[in-house]
PDB file of C-alpha atoms in Angstrom:
ATOM      1  CA  UNK A   7      18.747  -8.154  24.825  1.00 50.00           C
ATOM      2  CA  UNK A   8      17.005  -7.208  21.596  1.00 63.00           C
ATOM      3  CA  UNK A   9      15.594 -10.111  19.629  1.00 87.00           C
ATOM      4  CA  UNK A  10      17.053  -8.939  16.345  1.00 96.00           C
ATOM      5  CA  UNK A  11      19.851  -6.625  15.212  1.00 96.00           C
ATOM      6  CA  UNK A  12      21.012  -5.549  11.764  1.00 97.00           C
ATOM      7  CA  UNK A  13      24.450  -3.980  11.638  1.00 96.00           C
ATOM      8  CA  UNK A  14      24.428  -3.684  15.445  1.00 94.00           C
ATOM      9  CA  UNK A  15      21.099  -1.853  15.688  1.00 94.00           C
ATOM     10  CA  UNK A  16      17.618  -2.980  16.637  1.00 95.00           C
ATOM     11  CA  UNK A  17      15.256  -2.575  13.652  1.00 96.00           C
ATOM     12  CA  UNK A  18      12.836   0.359  13.551  1.00 96.00           C
ATOM     13  CA  UNK A  19      10.040  -2.252  13.455  1.00 96.00           C
ATOM     14  CA  UNK A  20      10.050  -6.002  13.965  1.00 96.00           C
ATOM     15  CA  UNK A  21       8.993  -8.299  11.123  1.00 97.00           C
ATOM     16  CA  UNK A  22       5.557  -9.905  11.205  1.00 96.00           C
ATOM     17  CA  UNK A  23       7.042 -13.092   9.743  1.00 96.00           C
ATOM     18  CA  UNK A  24      10.499 -14.509  10.532  1.00 97.00           C
ATOM     19  CA  UNK A  25      11.837 -17.869   9.282  1.00 97.00           C
ATOM     20  CA  UNK A  26      15.333 -19.344   9.643  1.00 98.00           C
ATOM     21  CA  UNK A  27      16.417 -22.094   7.245  1.00 97.00           C
ATOM     22  CA  UNK A  28      19.504 -24.216   7.919  1.00 96.00           C
ATOM     23  CA  UNK A  29      21.249 -24.818   4.577  1.00 94.00           C
ATOM     24  CA  UNK A  30      23.782 -27.493   3.681  1.00 91.00           C
ATOM     25  CA  UNK A  31      26.200 -26.432   0.958  1.00 89.00           C
ATOM     26  CA  UNK A  32      27.672 -29.299  -1.040  1.00 85.00           C
ATOM     27  CA  UNK A  33      30.620 -29.378  -3.402  1.00 83.00           C
ATOM     28  CA  UNK A  34      28.919 -29.576  -6.791  1.00 76.00           C
ATOM     29  CA  UNK A  35      31.717 -31.541  -8.409  1.00 80.00           C
ATOM     30  CA  UNK A  36      32.424 -34.163  -5.750  1.00 80.00           C
ATOM     31  CA  UNK A  37      28.817 -34.718  -4.590  1.00 77.00           C
ATOM     32  CA  UNK A  38      27.546 -37.270  -7.094  1.00 81.00           C
ATOM     33  CA  UNK A  39      25.369 -40.363  -7.349  1.00 83.00           C
ATOM     34  CA  UNK A  40      26.893 -43.717  -8.242  1.00 82.00           C
ATOM     35  CA  UNK A  41      25.372 -46.073 -10.810  1.00 85.00           C
ATOM     36  CA  UNK A  42      23.408 -47.873  -8.063  1.00 88.00           C
ATOM     37  CA  UNK A  43      21.800 -44.549  -6.999  1.00 84.00           C
ATOM     38  CA  UNK A  44      23.800 -44.038  -3.812  1.00 87.00           C
ATOM     39  CA  UNK A  45      24.714 -40.421  -3.058  1.00 81.00           C
ATOM     40  CA  UNK A  46      28.317 -39.618  -2.257  1.00 82.00           C
ATOM     41  CA  UNK A  47      28.031 -36.231  -0.633  1.00 82.00           C
ATOM     42  CA  UNK A  48      30.738 -33.711   0.161  1.00 82.00           C
ATOM     43  CA  UNK A  49      29.195 -31.099   2.440  1.00 86.00           C
ATOM     44  CA  UNK A  50      31.439 -28.048   2.547  1.00 88.00           C
ATOM     45  CA  UNK A  51      29.463 -25.794   4.924  1.00 94.00           C
ATOM     46  CA  UNK A  52      26.268 -25.302   6.935  1.00 95.00           C
ATOM     47  CA  UNK A  53      24.805 -21.812   6.532  1.00 97.00           C
ATOM     48  CA  UNK A  54      21.667 -19.915   7.539  1.00 98.00           C
ATOM     49  CA  UNK A  55      19.067 -18.124   5.475  1.00 98.00           C
ATOM     50  CA  UNK A  56      16.546 -15.786   7.101  1.00 98.00           C
ATOM     51  CA  UNK A  57      13.312 -14.743   5.417  1.00 97.00           C
ATOM     52  CA  UNK A  58      11.363 -11.811   6.846  1.00 97.00           C
ATOM     53  CA  UNK A  59       8.183  -9.930   5.981  1.00 97.00           C
ATOM     54  CA  UNK A  60       6.799  -6.741   7.514  1.00 97.00           C
ATOM     55  CA  UNK A  61       3.277  -5.417   7.795  1.00 95.00           C
ATOM     56  CA  UNK A  62       2.512  -1.703   7.373  1.00 94.00           C
ATOM     57  CA  UNK A  63       5.557   0.521   7.868  1.00 96.00           C
ATOM     58  CA  UNK A  64       5.944   4.271   8.005  1.00 94.00           C
ATOM     59  CA  UNK A  65       8.342   5.768   5.511  1.00 93.00           C
ATOM     60  CA  UNK A  66      10.973   6.454   8.201  1.00 95.00           C
ATOM     61  CA  UNK A  67      10.740   2.845   9.456  1.00 96.00           C
ATOM     62  CA  UNK A  68      11.177   1.179   6.067  1.00 96.00           C
ATOM     63  CA  UNK A  69      13.986   3.568   5.211  1.00 96.00           C
ATOM     64  CA  UNK A  70      15.795   2.753   8.474  1.00 97.00           C
ATOM     65  CA  UNK A  71      15.439  -1.004   7.919  1.00 97.00           C
ATOM     66  CA  UNK A  72      16.691  -0.844   4.321  1.00 97.00           C
ATOM     67  CA  UNK A  73      19.593   1.487   5.188  1.00 97.00           C
ATOM     68  CA  UNK A  74      20.740  -0.928   7.924  1.00 97.00           C
ATOM     69  CA  UNK A  75      21.338  -3.482   5.145  1.00 97.00           C
ATOM     70  CA  UNK A  76      22.956  -1.314   2.494  1.00 95.00           C
ATOM     71  CA  UNK A  77      26.494  -2.689   2.997  1.00 97.00           C
ATOM     72  CA  UNK A  78      27.546  -5.661   0.874  1.00 98.00           C
ATOM     73  CA  UNK A  79      27.911  -7.772   4.052  1.00 98.00           C
ATOM     74  CA  UNK A  80      26.717  -6.903   7.567  1.00 98.00           C
ATOM     75  CA  UNK A  81      26.334  -8.582  10.981  1.00 98.00           C
ATOM     76  CA  UNK A  82      22.926  -9.906  12.009  1.00 98.00           C
ATOM     77  CA  UNK A  83      22.035 -11.018  15.531  1.00 97.00           C
ATOM     78  CA  UNK A  84      19.082 -13.418  15.567  1.00 97.00           C
ATOM     79  CA  UNK A  85      17.644 -16.390  17.490  1.00 97.00           C
ATOM     80  CA  UNK A  86      19.055 -19.573  15.931  1.00 97.00           C
ATOM     81  CA  UNK A  87      16.799 -22.641  16.117  1.00 96.00           C
ATOM     82  CA  UNK A  88      19.680 -25.104  15.664  1.00 95.00           C
ATOM     83  CA  UNK A  89      22.079 -23.745  18.304  1.00 96.00           C
ATOM     84  CA  UNK A  90      19.324 -22.746  20.734  1.00 95.00           C
ATOM     85  CA  UNK A  91      20.818 -19.322  21.393  1.00 95.00           C
ATOM     86  CA  UNK A  92      21.254 -15.875  19.881  1.00 96.00           C
ATOM     87  CA  UNK A  93      23.911 -15.858  17.164  1.00 97.00           C
ATOM     88  CA  UNK A  94      25.679 -13.074  15.332  1.00 97.00           C
ATOM     89  CA  UNK A  95      26.759 -14.004  11.816  1.00 98.00           C
ATOM     90  CA  UNK A  96      27.633 -12.109   8.644  1.00 98.00           C
ATOM     91  CA  UNK A  97      24.893 -11.966   6.007  1.00 98.00           C
ATOM     92  CA  UNK A  98      24.057 -10.329   2.702  1.00 98.00           C
ATOM     93  CA  UNK A  99      20.596  -9.351   1.477  1.00 98.00           C
ATOM     94  CA  UNK A 100      18.931 -10.237  -1.819  1.00 95.00           C
ATOM     95  CA  UNK A 101      16.086  -8.385  -3.515  1.00 94.00           C
ATOM     96  CA  UNK A 102      14.026  -6.125  -1.265  1.00 94.00           C
ATOM     97  CA  UNK A 103      10.533  -5.593  -2.726  1.00 93.00           C
ATOM     98  CA  UNK A 104       8.649  -2.842  -0.878  1.00 89.00           C
ATOM     99  CA  UNK A 105       5.030  -2.472  -2.047  1.00 88.00           C
ATOM    100  CA  UNK A 106       3.461   0.953  -1.694  1.00 85.00           C
ATOM    101  CA  UNK A 107       0.333   0.928   0.451  1.00 84.00           C
ATOM    102  CA  UNK A 108      -1.192   4.376   0.842  1.00 88.00           C
ATOM    103  CA  UNK A 109      -0.321   8.066   1.157  1.00 88.00           C
ATOM    104  CA  UNK A 110      -1.878  10.072   3.981  1.00 80.00           C
ATOM    105  CA  UNK A 111      -0.924  13.685   3.551  1.00 84.00           C
ATOM    106  CA  UNK A 112       2.886  13.767   3.655  1.00 85.00           C
ATOM    107  CA  UNK A 113       3.098  10.283   5.229  1.00 87.00           C
ATOM    108  CA  UNK A 114       3.557   7.300   2.926  1.00 90.00           C
ATOM    109  CA  UNK A 115       2.787   3.865   4.322  1.00 93.00           C
ATOM    110  CA  UNK A 116       4.473   0.795   2.879  1.00 94.00           C
ATOM    111  CA  UNK A 117       3.074  -2.700   3.348  1.00 94.00           C
ATOM    112  CA  UNK A 118       4.692  -6.070   2.722  1.00 94.00           C
ATOM    113  CA  UNK A 119       8.437  -5.396   2.720  1.00 97.00           C
ATOM    114  CA  UNK A 120       9.984  -8.805   2.141  1.00 97.00           C
ATOM    115  CA  UNK A 121      13.643  -9.760   2.201  1.00 96.00           C
ATOM    116  CA  UNK A 122      15.926 -12.748   2.398  1.00 97.00           C
ATOM    117  CA  UNK A 123      19.261 -12.699   4.227  1.00 98.00           C
ATOM    118  CA  UNK A 124      21.852 -15.334   3.352  1.00 98.00           C
ATOM    119  CA  UNK A 125      24.890 -16.097   5.479  1.00 98.00           C
ATOM    120  CA  UNK A 126      28.199 -15.239   3.835  1.00 97.00           C
TER     121      UNK A 126
END
């Protein structure tokens, strides 16, 4: 089994940094503090956020990674620290900064692609 899949495909290169955050989503209107400071919380969902960073990538690699995430929502298979197993959930991607590193002839190298996936 591949460790990571975007849209059903293993990435062209694996990230150098990979962090999963478990997020609690609360109802903003019904989650309030009382006058004595006690929190009344209405959790509506538990979601995942995945942050990834890559080292140097060839042009074809970065292009493949970014194209695998071009849909509004897409499936991601990843190791989940809370469930203790591989999960496949639907995510969307935020900004995708891709710093230019160096050009060698016709080959452009990119270094430091960073992206954040958030569960739908």
